[in-house]
Amino acid sequence: MSEINKNINKIDQAKELREIISDRREKVIKNPQKSSGLHTISILSGKGGVGKSNFAAALACSMSDYGKRAVLLDADLGMANLDILFGISAKYTLANLIDGTRTLNEVLIPIEHNKSGGSVSLLPGGAGLKDMADLDEYALERVFDGLAGLEEISDYLIMDAGAGIHKGVLSFGHASDITLLVTTPEPTSIRDAYGVLKSLGSYAWKRSNGMGVMLVVNEAGSKREAQEVSERIRLASMQFLGNAPIYLGYIPRDSEVEKSVRNCKIFYRNSPESPASECVIKLTGDLLKMCEGESKLKINRGSGAIRAFLKKLTGTFFSDR
């Protein structure tokens, strides 16, 4: 195939993806539906520097384009940086809600809102999440009540957790409906991603009809390379753990991502026509179909939504301290 034909195909694919989103927006505007409940999604990685936070932000923005209300929780205790990626400065964090000095509405930062009803909000978390593990029962209930409002204003709670296999990180994987595990083609990243799967244990596959964990390959040189990375992890997981994560999709190595990060912009918004952004659109659409019963593969949200999630989280968070 000539280079010209390849470029034409890429343009056609990008146009098709944008038309899918446009059609979905129109359906949402004409036939608004009540949310089927809050889905909780944790985003983990075996090692740092794999683009996990950039992916989390892009996923939230892409969900907004699909007409969904997404709340991003910065759940990285050591390197909370989502506010920097969005080019803003968080005045308050979850710690202020926990100590009772601020309400959810005061802590939550609106990022964007579109005509289809989709939106993105940021909930700065950081070390405030660790503080929850030290609260007594009365104080925890107060915090739970404060966060219960998330169910009224969001369809998806996306948590950008830390890297590695610390129990505080794995707790998000145990508590959420879905865990998205981000890796790159680098051998150390693949090894550490498998380490996360091993540390999550069999519990990870007891959720959502056995589909609790999904793989996202970032910074792939090609679609084929991403698939090969996914198969390596899936085969090792099946052989030694008895289960394999679902391969959700990939994001190609893209210079536009690096440019956007340097300018404190979200690449998905800064370069919407870039290959990386188009791949985010595709995997977001596939994920939403599974979450909303439009696919053969279906993901159920947790019963009790946010309260059930918080109880699971605090029940395992740093329980070995």
Backbone as numpy.savetxt, mean C-alpha at the origin, in Angstrom:
# Nx Ny Nz CAx CAy CAz Cx Cy Cz
10.21 -6.85 -34.36 9.35 -5.64 -34.36 10.24 -4.40 -34.36
9.92 -3.43 -35.25 10.73 -2.22 -35.33 10.54 -1.35 -34.11
11.50 -0.44 -33.88 11.43 0.47 -32.73 10.20 1.35 -32.81
9.82 1.74 -34.05 8.64 2.59 -34.24 7.38 1.86 -33.80
7.26 0.58 -34.21 6.08 -0.20 -33.83 6.01 -0.42 -32.33
7.18 -0.64 -31.70 7.22 -0.80 -30.25 6.69 0.45 -29.55
7.13 1.62 -30.03 6.67 2.88 -29.43 5.17 3.08 -29.63
4.67 2.68 -30.81 3.24 2.80 -31.08 2.44 1.92 -30.13
2.95 0.71 -29.89 2.28 -0.22 -28.98 2.23 0.35 -27.57
3.35 0.95 -27.13 3.40 1.54 -25.80 2.38 2.66 -25.66
2.27 3.49 -26.70 1.32 4.60 -26.68 -0.11 4.07 -26.61
-0.39 3.01 -27.42 -1.72 2.42 -27.43 -2.08 1.83 -26.07
-1.12 1.15 -25.43 -1.36 0.55 -24.11 -1.64 1.62 -23.07
-0.85 2.70 -23.13 -1.05 3.80 -22.17 -2.42 4.44 -22.36
-2.81 4.63 -23.63 -4.11 5.21 -23.93 -5.23 4.33 -23.42
-5.07 3.01 -23.60 -6.10 2.06 -23.16 -6.27 2.09 -21.64
-5.16 2.16 -20.91 -5.23 2.22 -19.45 -5.92 3.49 -18.98
-5.59 4.62 -19.61 -6.21 5.89 -19.23 -7.71 5.86 -19.53
-8.11 5.22 -20.62 -9.53 5.13 -20.97 -10.29 4.27 -19.95
-9.63 3.23 -19.44 -10.25 2.38 -18.41 -10.55 3.21 -17.18
-9.58 4.02 -16.75 -9.77 4.87 -15.58 -10.87 5.90 -15.84
-10.86 6.48 -17.04 -11.87 7.48 -17.37 -13.27 6.88 -17.32
-13.44 5.67 -17.88 -14.74 5.00 -17.86 -15.18 4.72 -16.44
-14.23 4.30 -15.62 -14.56 3.96 -14.24 -14.97 5.22 -13.46
-14.29 6.33 -13.74 -14.66 7.59 -13.08 -16.09 7.96 -13.41
-16.46 7.85 -14.71 -17.80 8.21 -15.14 -18.86 7.35 -14.45
-18.57 6.06 -14.29 -19.50 5.17 -13.61 -19.69 5.58 -12.16
-18.59 5.96 -11.51 -18.65 6.37 -10.11 -19.48 7.63 -9.95
-19.28 8.58 -10.88 -20.00 9.85 -10.81 -21.50 9.66 -11.04
-21.85 8.83 -12.05 -23.25 8.61 -12.39 -23.96 7.68 -11.42
-23.22 6.69 -10.90 -23.82 5.69 -10.01 -23.01 5.54 -8.74
-23.01 6.54 -7.89 -22.24 6.44 -6.66 -22.76 5.30 -5.79
-21.82 4.51 -5.24 -22.18 3.39 -4.39 -21.57 3.56 -3.01
-22.23 3.02 -2.02 -21.67 3.04 -0.69 -20.49 2.10 -0.61
-19.50 2.47 0.19 -18.33 1.63 0.34 -18.71 0.29 0.96
-18.05 -0.79 0.46 -18.30 -2.12 1.01 -17.55 -2.33 2.31
-16.88 -1.30 2.79 -16.13 -1.40 4.03 -14.68 -1.07 3.80
-14.01 -0.73 4.87 -12.62 -0.32 4.80 -11.70 -1.54 4.63
-10.86 -1.50 3.61 -9.83 -2.50 3.43 -8.52 -1.96 4.02
-7.78 -2.81 4.71 -6.48 -2.41 5.26 -5.37 -3.10 4.48
-4.41 -2.30 4.02 -3.31 -2.81 3.20 -1.98 -2.38 3.82
-1.14 -3.33 4.15 0.19 -2.99 4.64 1.20 -3.22 3.53
2.19 -2.33 3.45 3.24 -2.45 2.43 4.56 -2.66 3.15
5.18 -3.81 2.91 6.41 -4.21 3.58 7.52 -4.44 2.56
8.74 -4.50 3.06 9.88 -4.89 2.23 10.92 -5.55 3.11
11.74 -6.40 2.50 12.76 -7.08 3.27 13.92 -6.17 3.65
14.21 -5.22 2.78 15.30 -4.27 3.03 14.86 -2.87 2.63
15.59 -1.90 3.12 15.28 -0.51 2.78 15.81 -0.16 1.40
15.34 0.96 0.87 15.85 1.44 -0.41 15.28 0.77 -1.64
14.14 0.07 -1.50 13.54 -0.61 -2.65 12.40 0.21 -3.27
12.16 1.42 -2.76 11.11 2.27 -3.32 9.73 2.02 -2.73
9.70 1.46 -1.54 8.43 1.10 -0.90 7.55 2.32 -0.65
8.11 3.39 -0.11 7.31 4.58 0.20 6.81 5.27 -1.06
7.65 5.31 -2.09 7.22 5.90 -3.36 6.08 5.09 -3.96
6.16 3.78 -3.84 5.08 2.93 -4.35 3.80 3.15 -3.55
3.92 3.25 -2.23 2.75 3.46 -1.38 2.02 4.74 -1.77
2.78 5.81 -1.98 2.19 7.09 -2.36 1.54 7.01 -3.74
2.22 6.35 -4.67 1.68 6.21 -6.03 0.41 5.36 -6.03
0.40 4.31 -5.22 -0.78 3.45 -5.12 -1.98 4.23 -4.61
-1.77 5.05 -3.59 -2.86 5.86 -3.03 -3.42 6.82 -4.08
-2.53 7.48 -4.82 -2.97 8.43 -5.85 -3.70 7.71 -6.98
-3.22 6.53 -7.34 -3.87 5.75 -8.38 -5.27 5.31 -7.95
-5.40 4.91 -6.69 -6.72 4.54 -6.16 -7.67 5.73 -6.22
-7.14 6.91 -5.95 -7.95 8.12 -6.04 -8.48 8.31 -7.45
-7.64 8.03 -8.45 -8.07 8.15 -9.85 -9.17 7.15 -10.19
-9.19 6.04 -9.49 -10.24 5.04 -9.68 -11.50 5.37 -8.87
-11.50 6.53 -8.24 -12.68 6.95 -7.48 -12.72 6.46 -6.05
-11.57 6.02 -5.52 -11.51 5.50 -4.16 -10.91 6.53 -3.21
-11.35 6.44 -1.95 -10.82 7.33 -0.91 -9.73 6.58 -0.15
-8.50 7.04 -0.31 -7.36 6.36 0.29 -6.73 7.22 1.39
-6.44 6.57 2.51 -5.70 7.22 3.59 -4.36 6.52 3.72
-3.30 7.29 3.67 -1.95 6.77 3.80 -1.49 6.95 5.24
-1.14 5.86 5.89 -0.60 5.93 7.25 0.90 5.69 7.17
1.69 6.66 7.61 3.14 6.51 7.64 3.49 5.67 8.86
3.70 4.37 8.64 3.89 3.43 9.74 5.34 3.00 9.90
6.26 3.73 9.29 7.68 3.43 9.44 8.20 4.15 10.68
8.49 3.39 11.73 8.87 4.00 13.01 10.19 4.74 12.93
11.13 4.21 12.15 12.45 4.81 12.13 12.66 5.86 11.06
12.01 5.70 9.89 12.26 6.59 8.76 10.96 7.10 8.16
10.07 7.62 8.98 8.81 8.18 8.48 9.11 9.36 7.57
8.71 9.27 6.29 9.09 10.31 5.34 8.05 10.61 4.27
6.84 10.11 4.43 5.83 10.35 3.40 5.50 11.83 3.24
5.54 12.58 4.34 5.26 14.01 4.23 6.30 14.70 3.34
7.55 14.25 3.43 8.61 14.83 2.59 8.36 14.49 1.12
7.95 13.25 0.85 7.69 12.84 -0.53 6.58 13.68 -1.15
5.60 14.08 -0.33 4.51 14.91 -0.83 4.85 16.40 -0.81
6.04 16.70 -0.33 6.48 18.10 -0.30 5.77 18.95 0.73
5.35 18.32 1.84 4.66 19.06 2.90 5.34 18.80 4.24
4.94 19.55 5.23 5.47 19.36 6.58 4.31 19.07 7.52
4.39 17.92 8.19 3.30 17.51 9.09 3.39 18.29 10.40
2.32 19.01 10.72 2.29 19.79 11.96 2.01 18.89 13.15
1.11 17.91 12.96 0.76 16.97 14.02 0.92 15.54 13.52
1.03 14.60 14.44 1.15 13.19 14.08 0.18 12.36 14.92
0.23 11.07 14.69 -0.62 10.16 15.45 -0.35 10.27 16.95
0.87 10.64 17.31 1.22 10.80 18.72 0.33 11.85 19.40
-0.06 12.90 18.65 -0.93 13.92 19.21 -2.35 13.41 19.42
-2.80 12.49 18.55 -4.11 11.89 18.75 -4.07 10.94 19.94
-2.96 10.22 20.09 -2.83 9.26 21.18 -2.81 9.95 22.54
-2.13 11.09 22.63 -2.09 11.77 23.93 -3.31 12.65 24.18
-4.23 12.68 23.19 -5.49 13.39 23.39 -5.45 14.87 23.11
-4.33 15.38 22.59 -4.22 16.82 22.36 -4.81 17.25 21.01
-5.00 16.29 20.09 -5.56 16.59 18.77 -6.55 15.51 18.35
-7.49 15.90 17.48 -8.47 14.95 16.95 -7.97 14.38 15.62
-8.68 13.37 15.12 -8.31 12.77 13.84 -8.33 13.81 12.73
-9.36 14.64 12.71 -9.46 15.67 11.67 -8.31 16.65 11.70
-7.77 16.90 12.88 -6.65 17.83 13.00 -5.33 17.19 12.57
-5.20 15.90 12.78 -3.96 15.20 12.43 -3.93 14.83 10.95
-5.08 14.45 10.41 -5.16 14.02 9.02 -4.87 15.18 8.06
-4.03 14.93 7.07 -3.64 15.97 6.10 -4.26 15.67 4.74
-5.21 16.50 4.24 -5.77 16.28 2.91 -4.70 16.53 1.84
-4.55 15.60 0.92 -3.56 15.73 -0.15 -4.23 16.11 -1.47
-5.29 15.37 -1.83 -5.98 15.67 -3.08 -7.40 15.11 -3.04
-8.23 15.68 -3.91 -9.62 15.23 -4.04 -10.04 15.48 -5.47
-10.71 14.49 -6.10 -11.13 14.69 -7.49 -12.64 14.56 -7.63
-13.14 14.88 -8.82 -14.58 14.97 -9.03 -15.29 13.63 -8.94
-14.57 12.53 -9.09 -15.19 11.21 -9.00 -15.39 10.77 -7.57
-14.93 11.59 -6.62 -15.06 11.24 -5.22 -13.81 10.62 -4.64
-12.83 10.35 -5.49 -11.56 9.81 -5.02 -10.76 10.85 -4.26
-9.99 10.40 -3.30 -9.18 11.34 -2.52 -8.00 10.63 -1.90
-7.02 11.43 -1.49 -5.85 10.93 -0.76 -5.64 11.81 0.45
-5.47 11.18 1.61 -5.15 11.91 2.84 -3.97 11.21 3.49
-3.18 11.98 4.21 -2.00 11.44 4.89 -2.21 11.48 6.40
-1.93 10.35 7.06 -1.98 10.27 8.51 -0.56 10.03 9.01
0.14 11.08 9.42 1.52 10.91 9.90 1.52 10.06 11.17
2.29 9.00 11.15 2.30 8.08 12.29 3.60 8.08 13.04
4.62 7.46 12.42 5.94 7.41 13.04 5.93 6.76 14.41
6.68 7.34 15.33 6.85 6.76 16.65 5.56 6.71 17.46
4.53 7.45 17.02 3.27 7.42 17.74 2.66 6.04 17.77
2.94 5.24 16.73 2.41 3.87 16.70 3.01 3.02 17.81
4.28 3.23 18.06 4.93 2.47 19.13 4.34 2.83 20.49
3.95 4.09 20.66 3.36 4.52 21.92 2.07 3.78 22.23
1.35 3.34 21.18 0.10 2.63 21.40 0.30 1.33 22.17
1.48 0.73 22.02 1.75 -0.54 22.68 1.86 -0.38 24.20
2.05 0.85 24.66 2.24 1.09 26.09 1.00 1.66 26.78
-0.11 1.78 26.04 -1.32 2.37 26.61 -2.11 1.34 27.41
-2.81 1.82 28.43 -3.69 0.90 29.16 -4.99 0.73 28.37
-5.85 -0.15 28.85 -7.06 -0.51 28.09 -7.96 0.70 27.85
-8.10 1.55 28.85 -8.95 2.73 28.72 -8.40 3.67 27.65
-7.10 3.91 27.71 -6.49 4.83 26.74 -6.55 4.27 25.32
-6.38 2.94 25.20 -6.47 2.32 23.88 -7.87 2.49 23.28
-8.88 2.31 24.10 -10.25 2.46 23.62 -10.50 3.89 23.13
-9.92 4.84 23.84 -10.06 6.25 23.44 -9.41 6.47 22.07
-8.23 5.88 21.87 -7.55 6.01 20.58 -8.33 5.29 19.48
-8.84 4.10 19.80 -9.64 3.36 18.82 -10.85 4.18 18.39
-11.50 4.80 19.36 -12.66 5.63 19.05 -12.26 6.80 18.15
-11.08 7.36 18.43 -10.60 8.49 17.64 -10.30 8.11 16.20
-9.79 6.88 16.00 -9.44 6.42 14.66 -10.62 5.79 13.93
-11.70 5.51 14.65 -12.87 4.87 14.03 -13.44 5.72 12.91
-13.18 7.04 12.97 -13.68 7.93 11.93 -13.10 7.65 10.55
-12.02 6.87 10.49 -11.42 6.53 9.20 -12.40 5.75 8.32
-13.29 4.99 8.96 -14.25 4.19 8.19 -15.24 5.07 7.44
-15.48 6.26 7.96 -16.44 7.17 7.34 -15.83 7.96 6.19
-14.52 8.10 6.19 -13.88 8.98 5.21 -12.96 8.26 4.24
-12.85 6.92 4.36 -11.92 6.22 3.47 -12.42 4.82 3.10
-11.95 4.35 1.96 -12.25 3.00 1.48 -11.04 2.09 1.70
-9.85 2.69 1.65 -8.62 1.92 1.80 -7.65 2.63 2.73
-7.18 1.90 3.72 -6.13 2.40 4.60 -4.84 1.72 4.18
-3.93 2.49 3.63 -2.66 1.97 3.11 -1.55 2.34 4.08
-0.87 1.34 4.61 0.15 1.58 5.63 1.55 1.32 5.08
2.36 2.34 5.07 3.74 2.22 4.64 4.57 1.83 5.86
4.75 0.52 6.06 5.46 0.02 7.23 6.96 0.03 6.98
7.72 -0.29 8.00 9.17 -0.29 7.88 9.68 -1.49 7.11
10.99 -1.53 6.91 11.63 -2.65 6.23 12.16 -3.64 7.26
12.34 -4.89 6.83 12.94 -5.88 7.70 11.92 -6.79 8.37
12.40 -7.54 9.36 11.56 -8.56 10.01 11.39 -8.29 11.51
11.51 -7.03 11.90 11.24 -6.67 13.30 9.77 -6.96 13.59
9.48 -7.39 14.80 8.11 -7.76 15.15 7.15 -6.59 14.97
7.63 -5.38 15.22 6.78 -4.21 15.03 6.38 -4.02 13.58
7.26 -4.42 12.65 6.95 -4.34 11.21 6.00 -5.46 10.82
6.32 -6.68 11.24 5.51 -7.84 10.88 4.09 -7.75 11.43
3.92 -7.00 12.52 2.59 -6.85 13.11 1.60 -6.27 12.11
2.07 -5.37 11.25 1.17 -4.79 10.24 0.75 -5.86 9.23
1.69 -6.73 8.87 1.35 -7.83 7.97 0.37 -8.79 8.58
0.47 -9.01 9.90 -0.45 -9.92 10.57 -1.85 -9.32 10.73
-1.91 -8.01 10.91 -3.18 -7.37 11.25 -4.01 -6.93 10.04
-3.37 -6.65 8.92 -4.09 -6.10 7.78 -4.74 -7.17 6.91
-5.70 -6.74 6.07 -6.36 -7.66 5.14 -5.38 -8.17 4.09
-4.53 -7.27 3.63 -3.62 -7.56 2.52 -2.22 -7.06 2.87
-1.21 -7.85 2.52 0.18 -7.41 2.63 0.78 -7.37 1.24
1.27 -6.21 0.84 2.00 -6.08 -0.42 3.49 -6.06 -0.10
4.21 -7.04 -0.60 5.64 -7.16 -0.33 6.41 -6.65 -1.54
7.19 -5.59 -1.33 7.92 -4.95 -2.41 9.37 -5.43 -2.43
9.84 -5.82 -3.61 11.22 -6.24 -3.78 11.76 -5.64 -5.07
13.06 -5.74 -5.27 13.70 -5.38 -6.53 14.41 -6.63 -7.05
14.95 -6.57 -8.27 15.66 -7.74 -8.80 17.01 -8.01 -8.13
17.48 -7.13 -7.27 18.76 -7.35 -6.61 18.71 -8.61 -5.75
19.76 -9.45 -5.81 19.77 -10.70 -5.04 19.52 -10.49 -3.54
20.10 -9.43 -2.96 19.90 -9.20 -1.52 18.45 -8.84 -1.22
17.81 -8.12 -2.13 16.41 -7.74 -1.94 15.51 -8.97 -2.05
15.81 -9.84 -3.01 15.04 -11.08 -3.17 15.17 -11.95 -1.93
16.41 -12.08 -1.44 16.65 -12.89 -0.24 15.88 -12.34 0.95
15.93 -11.03 1.13 15.27 -10.42 2.28 13.74 -10.46 2.15
13.24 -10.40 0.92 11.79 -10.52 0.71 11.32 -11.92 1.14
12.10 -12.92 0.78 11.77 -14.28 1.21 11.82 -14.38 2.73
12.77 -13.67 3.34 12.88 -13.65 4.79 11.63 -13.10 5.45
11.01 -12.09 4.83 9.76 -11.54 5.36 8.66 -12.59 5.28
8.56 -13.27 4.14 7.54 -14.31 3.98 7.71 -15.39 5.05
8.94 -15.79 5.27 9.22 -16.82 6.27 8.85 -16.35 7.66
9.15 -15.09 7.95 8.86 -14.54 9.29 7.38 -14.31 9.52
6.64 -13.98 8.46 5.19 -13.80 8.59 4.52 -15.11 8.98
5.07 -16.21 8.48 4.55 -17.52 8.86 3.24 -17.86 8.17
2.66 -18.98 8.55 1.45 -19.48 7.90 0.26 -18.55 8.08
0.29 -17.69 9.11 -0.84 -16.79 9.36 -1.12 -15.91 8.14
-0.05 -15.57 7.40 -0.21 -14.68 6.26 -1.15 -15.25 5.21
-1.26 -16.58 5.14 -2.11 -17.20 4.13 -3.47 -17.63 4.66
-3.73 -17.32 5.91 -5.03 -17.67 6.48 -6.04 -16.55 6.28
-5.57 -15.42 5.77 -6.45 -14.29 5.56 -6.96 -14.24 4.12
-8.05 -13.54 3.92 -8.54 -13.20 2.59 -8.52 -14.37 1.62
-9.14 -15.46 2.00 -9.22 -16.63 1.13 -7.84 -17.14 0.71
-6.86 -17.02 1.61 -5.52 -17.50 1.31 -4.73 -16.58 0.42
-5.19 -15.32 0.24 -4.52 -14.39 -0.65 -3.99 -13.18 0.10
-3.51 -13.41 1.31 -3.10 -12.28 2.13 -1.84 -11.58 1.70
-0.95 -12.27 0.95 0.33 -11.69 0.58 0.48 -11.62 -0.94
0.91 -10.46 -1.42 1.13 -10.28 -2.86 2.48 -9.63 -3.09
3.10 -9.99 -4.21 4.42 -9.48 -4.57 4.32 -8.34 -5.58
5.14 -7.32 -5.35 5.31 -6.23 -6.32 6.81 -6.10 -6.57
7.22 -6.24 -7.82 8.63 -6.12 -8.16 8.89 -4.72 -8.68
9.71 -3.97 -7.98 10.00 -2.59 -8.34 11.37 -2.51 -9.04
11.53 -1.46 -9.83 12.79 -1.18 -10.52 13.23 -2.35 -11.42
12.27 -3.00 -12.04 12.57 -4.12 -12.94 13.09 -3.60 -14.27
14.06 -4.34 -14.84 14.59 -3.95 -16.14 13.62 -4.23 -17.27
12.71 -5.17 -17.04 11.72 -5.53 -18.05 10.61 -6.33 -17.39
9.52 -6.52 -18.12 8.41 -7.33 -17.62 8.89 -8.76 -17.37
9.71 -9.26 -18.27 10.21 -10.62 -18.13 11.07 -10.78 -16.88
11.95 -9.80 -16.63 12.79 -9.88 -15.44 11.93 -9.89 -14.18
10.89 -9.06 -14.15 10.00 -9.01 -12.98 9.33 -10.36 -12.76
8.87 -10.98 -13.83 8.23 -12.28 -13.72 9.20 -13.35 -13.22
10.45 -13.27 -13.66 11.46 -14.23 -13.22 11.77 -14.06 -11.73
11.84 -12.81 -11.28 12.06 -12.54 -9.86 10.91 -13.09 -9.03
9.69 -12.83 -9.52 8.51 -13.31 -8.81 8.51 -14.84 -8.72
8.85 -15.51 -9.81 8.84 -16.97 -9.82 9.89 -17.54 -8.87
11.04 -16.90 -8.79 12.08 -17.37 -7.86 11.57 -17.35 -6.42
10.93 -16.24 -6.06 10.41 -16.12 -4.70 9.25 -17.08 -4.47
8.36 -17.19 -5.44 7.20 -18.05 -5.31 7.60 -19.53 -5.21
8.56 -19.95 -6.02 8.99 -21.35 -6.00 9.65 -21.70 -4.67
10.53 -20.80 -4.18 11.19 -21.03 -2.89 10.16 -21.06 -1.77
9.19 -20.15 -1.85 8.16 -20.08 -0.83 7.30 -21.35 -0.81
6.92 -21.81 -1.99 6.10 -23.01 -2.07 6.87 -24.24 -1.58
8.16 -24.32 -1.94 8.97 -25.48 -1.58 9.23 -25.57 -0.09
9.54 -24.42 0.52 9.98 -24.45 1.92 8.92 -23.97 2.92
7.92 -23.21 2.44 6.90 -22.69 3.35 5.52 -23.30 3.10
5.37 -23.96 1.96 4.10 -24.62 1.68 3.06 -23.74 1.03
3.37 -22.47 0.81 2.45 -21.52 0.17 3.27 -20.54 -0.64
2.63 -19.92 -1.61 3.32 -18.93 -2.43 2.50 -17.66 -2.55
3.14 -16.49 -2.47 2.40 -15.23 -2.62 1.94 -15.04 -4.06
0.91 -14.25 -4.24 0.41 -13.92 -5.58 1.29 -12.82 -6.16
1.58 -12.92 -7.44 2.33 -11.87 -8.13 1.34 -10.83 -8.63
1.38 -9.64 -8.04 0.43 -8.59 -8.41 0.88 -7.81 -9.64
2.18 -7.51 -9.72 2.65 -6.73 -10.86 4.03 -6.16 -10.63
4.44 -5.31 -11.55 5.79 -4.74 -11.46 5.79 -3.27 -11.83
6.89 -2.60 -11.46 7.12 -1.21 -11.84 8.52 -1.15 -12.46
8.64 -0.68 -13.68 9.94 -0.70 -14.35 10.90 0.37 -13.81
12.16 0.13 -14.03 13.17 1.14 -13.72 12.90 2.34 -14.62
12.76 3.52 -14.02 12.28 4.68 -14.77 12.97 5.93 -14.22
13.66 6.66 -15.09 14.39 7.86 -14.66 13.45 8.93 -14.13
12.18 8.90 -14.58 11.21 9.90 -14.12 10.93 9.76 -12.62
11.04 8.54 -12.10 10.82 8.33 -10.67 11.89 9.05 -9.86
13.14 8.87 -10.26 14.24 9.52 -9.55 14.14 11.04 -9.62
13.78 11.56 -10.79 13.63 13.01 -10.95 12.55 13.55 -10.02
11.45 12.85 -9.94 10.33 13.30 -9.10 10.72 13.29 -7.62
11.41 12.23 -7.19 11.82 12.13 -5.80 12.73 13.28 -5.42
13.65 13.62 -6.30 14.59 14.72 -6.01 13.86 16.04 -5.86
12.72 16.17 -6.54 11.94 17.41 -6.49 10.79 17.34 -5.49
10.81 16.31 -4.61 9.76 16.14 -3.60 8.38 16.08 -4.24
8.27 15.29 -5.29 7.00 15.10 -5.97 6.72 13.60 -6.11
5.45 13.24 -6.20 5.06 11.86 -6.41 5.14 11.57 -7.90
5.94 10.58 -8.29 6.18 10.34 -9.72 4.88 10.07 -10.47
3.92 9.45 -9.83 2.66 9.12 -10.48 1.91 10.38 -10.91
2.06 11.45 -10.13 1.42 12.73 -10.48 2.34 13.59 -11.35
3.63 13.54 -11.06 4.59 14.39 -11.78 4.80 13.91 -13.21
4.76 12.60 -13.42 4.97 12.02 -14.75 3.91 10.95 -15.02
2.66 11.36 -15.20 1.55 10.40 -15.33 1.64 9.49 -16.55
2.38 9.90 -17.58 2.48 9.08 -18.79 3.73 8.20 -18.79
4.50 8.24 -17.72 5.74 7.46 -17.67 5.43 5.97 -17.57
6.36 5.11 -17.99 6.15 3.66 -17.88 5.84 3.22 -16.45
6.51 3.83 -15.47 6.28 3.46 -14.07 4.84 3.76 -13.66
4.34 4.92 -14.05 2.97 5.31 -13.70 1.95 4.39 -14.36
2.18 4.03 -15.62 1.25 3.15 -16.33 1.16 1.79 -15.65
2.30 1.30 -15.16 2.28 0.01 -14.47 1.55 0.09 -13.13
1.66 1.23 -12.46 0.93 1.43 -11.21 -0.57 1.41 -11.47
-1.00 2.04 -12.55 -2.42 2.03 -12.93 -2.91 0.60 -13.11
-2.12 -0.20 -13.82 -2.50 -1.58 -14.11 -2.63 -2.42 -12.84
-1.61 -2.37 -11.98 -1.68 -3.22 -10.78 -2.71 -2.72 -9.78
-2.96 -1.40 -9.76 -4.02 -0.87 -8.90 -5.38 -1.40 -9.35
-5.61 -1.38 -10.65 -6.87 -1.89 -11.18 -7.08 -3.36 -10.85
-6.01 -4.15 -10.97 -6.11 -5.58 -10.66 -6.39 -5.79 -9.17
-5.75 -4.99 -8.33 -5.95 -5.11 -6.88 -7.38 -4.74 -6.50
-7.89 -3.67 -7.07 -9.25 -3.23 -6.76 -10.29 -4.25 -7.20
-10.07 -4.89 -8.34 -10.99 -5.92 -8.80 -11.07 -7.07 -7.80
-9.93 -7.45 -7.24 -9.91 -8.53 -6.25 -10.58 -8.10 -4.96
-10.34 -6.87 -4.56 -10.91 -6.37 -3.30 -12.41 -6.19 -3.39
-12.92 -5.90 -4.59 -14.32 -5.56 -4.74 -15.13 -6.63 -5.47
-14.56 -7.85 -5.52 -15.31 -8.98 -6.04 -15.52 -8.99 -7.53
-14.71 -8.25 -8.28 -14.86 -8.21 -9.73 -13.90 -9.16 -10.43
-13.20 -9.97 -9.65 -12.23 -10.91 -10.19 -12.51 -12.30 -9.63
-11.98 -13.33 -10.31 -12.10 -14.69 -9.80 -11.40 -14.81 -8.46
-10.32 -14.04 -8.30 -9.60 -14.00 -7.03 -10.23 -12.90 -6.18
-10.77 -13.25 -5.03 -11.47 -12.28 -4.20 -10.80 -12.14 -2.85
-10.72 -10.89 -2.39 -10.13 -10.59 -1.09 -11.21 -10.03 -0.18
-11.40 -10.64 0.96 -12.39 -10.16 1.92 -11.75 -9.19 2.89
-12.49 -8.14 3.23 -11.98 -7.23 4.25 -12.18 -7.85 5.62
-11.40 -7.40 6.58 -11.50 -7.94 7.93 -12.80 -7.53 8.60
-13.37 -8.43 9.38 -14.60 -8.11 10.10 -14.31 -7.07 11.17
-15.20 -6.10 11.29 -14.99 -5.07 12.28 -14.09 -3.95 11.80
-13.57 -4.11 10.58 -12.77 -3.08 9.92 -11.69 -2.48 10.82
-11.73 -1.17 11.03 -10.61 -0.49 11.66 -10.41 -0.92 13.11
-11.49 -1.13 13.85 -11.34 -1.54 15.25 -10.70 -2.92 15.35
-11.13 -3.85 14.50 -10.55 -5.19 14.50 -9.08 -5.13 14.12
-8.77 -4.29 13.14 -7.38 -4.14 12.72 -6.51 -3.61 13.85
-6.98 -2.57 14.53 -6.21 -1.96 15.61 -6.00 -2.92 16.78
-7.02 -3.72 17.07 -6.88 -4.69 18.16 -5.85 -5.75 17.81
-5.87 -6.20 16.56 -4.85 -7.18 16.13 -3.46 -6.56 16.18
-3.38 -5.32 15.72 -2.08 -4.65 15.67 -1.48 -4.48 17.05
-2.25 -3.92 17.97 -1.72 -3.68 19.31 -1.54 -4.96 20.09
-2.24 -6.01 19.69 -2.09 -7.29 20.38 -0.77 -7.97 20.08
-0.15 -7.62 18.94 1.12 -8.24 18.55 2.29 -7.26 18.53
1.97 -5.97 18.55 3.00 -4.94 18.40 3.99 -4.97 19.57
5.21 -5.28 19.30 6.28 -5.31 20.30 5.89 -6.15 21.52
5.18 -7.26 21.26 4.74 -8.10 22.38 5.90 -8.83 23.06
7.06 -8.80 22.42 8.22 -9.45 23.00 9.09 -8.52 23.83
8.60 -7.27 24.03 9.44 -6.30 24.74 9.54 -6.62 26.23
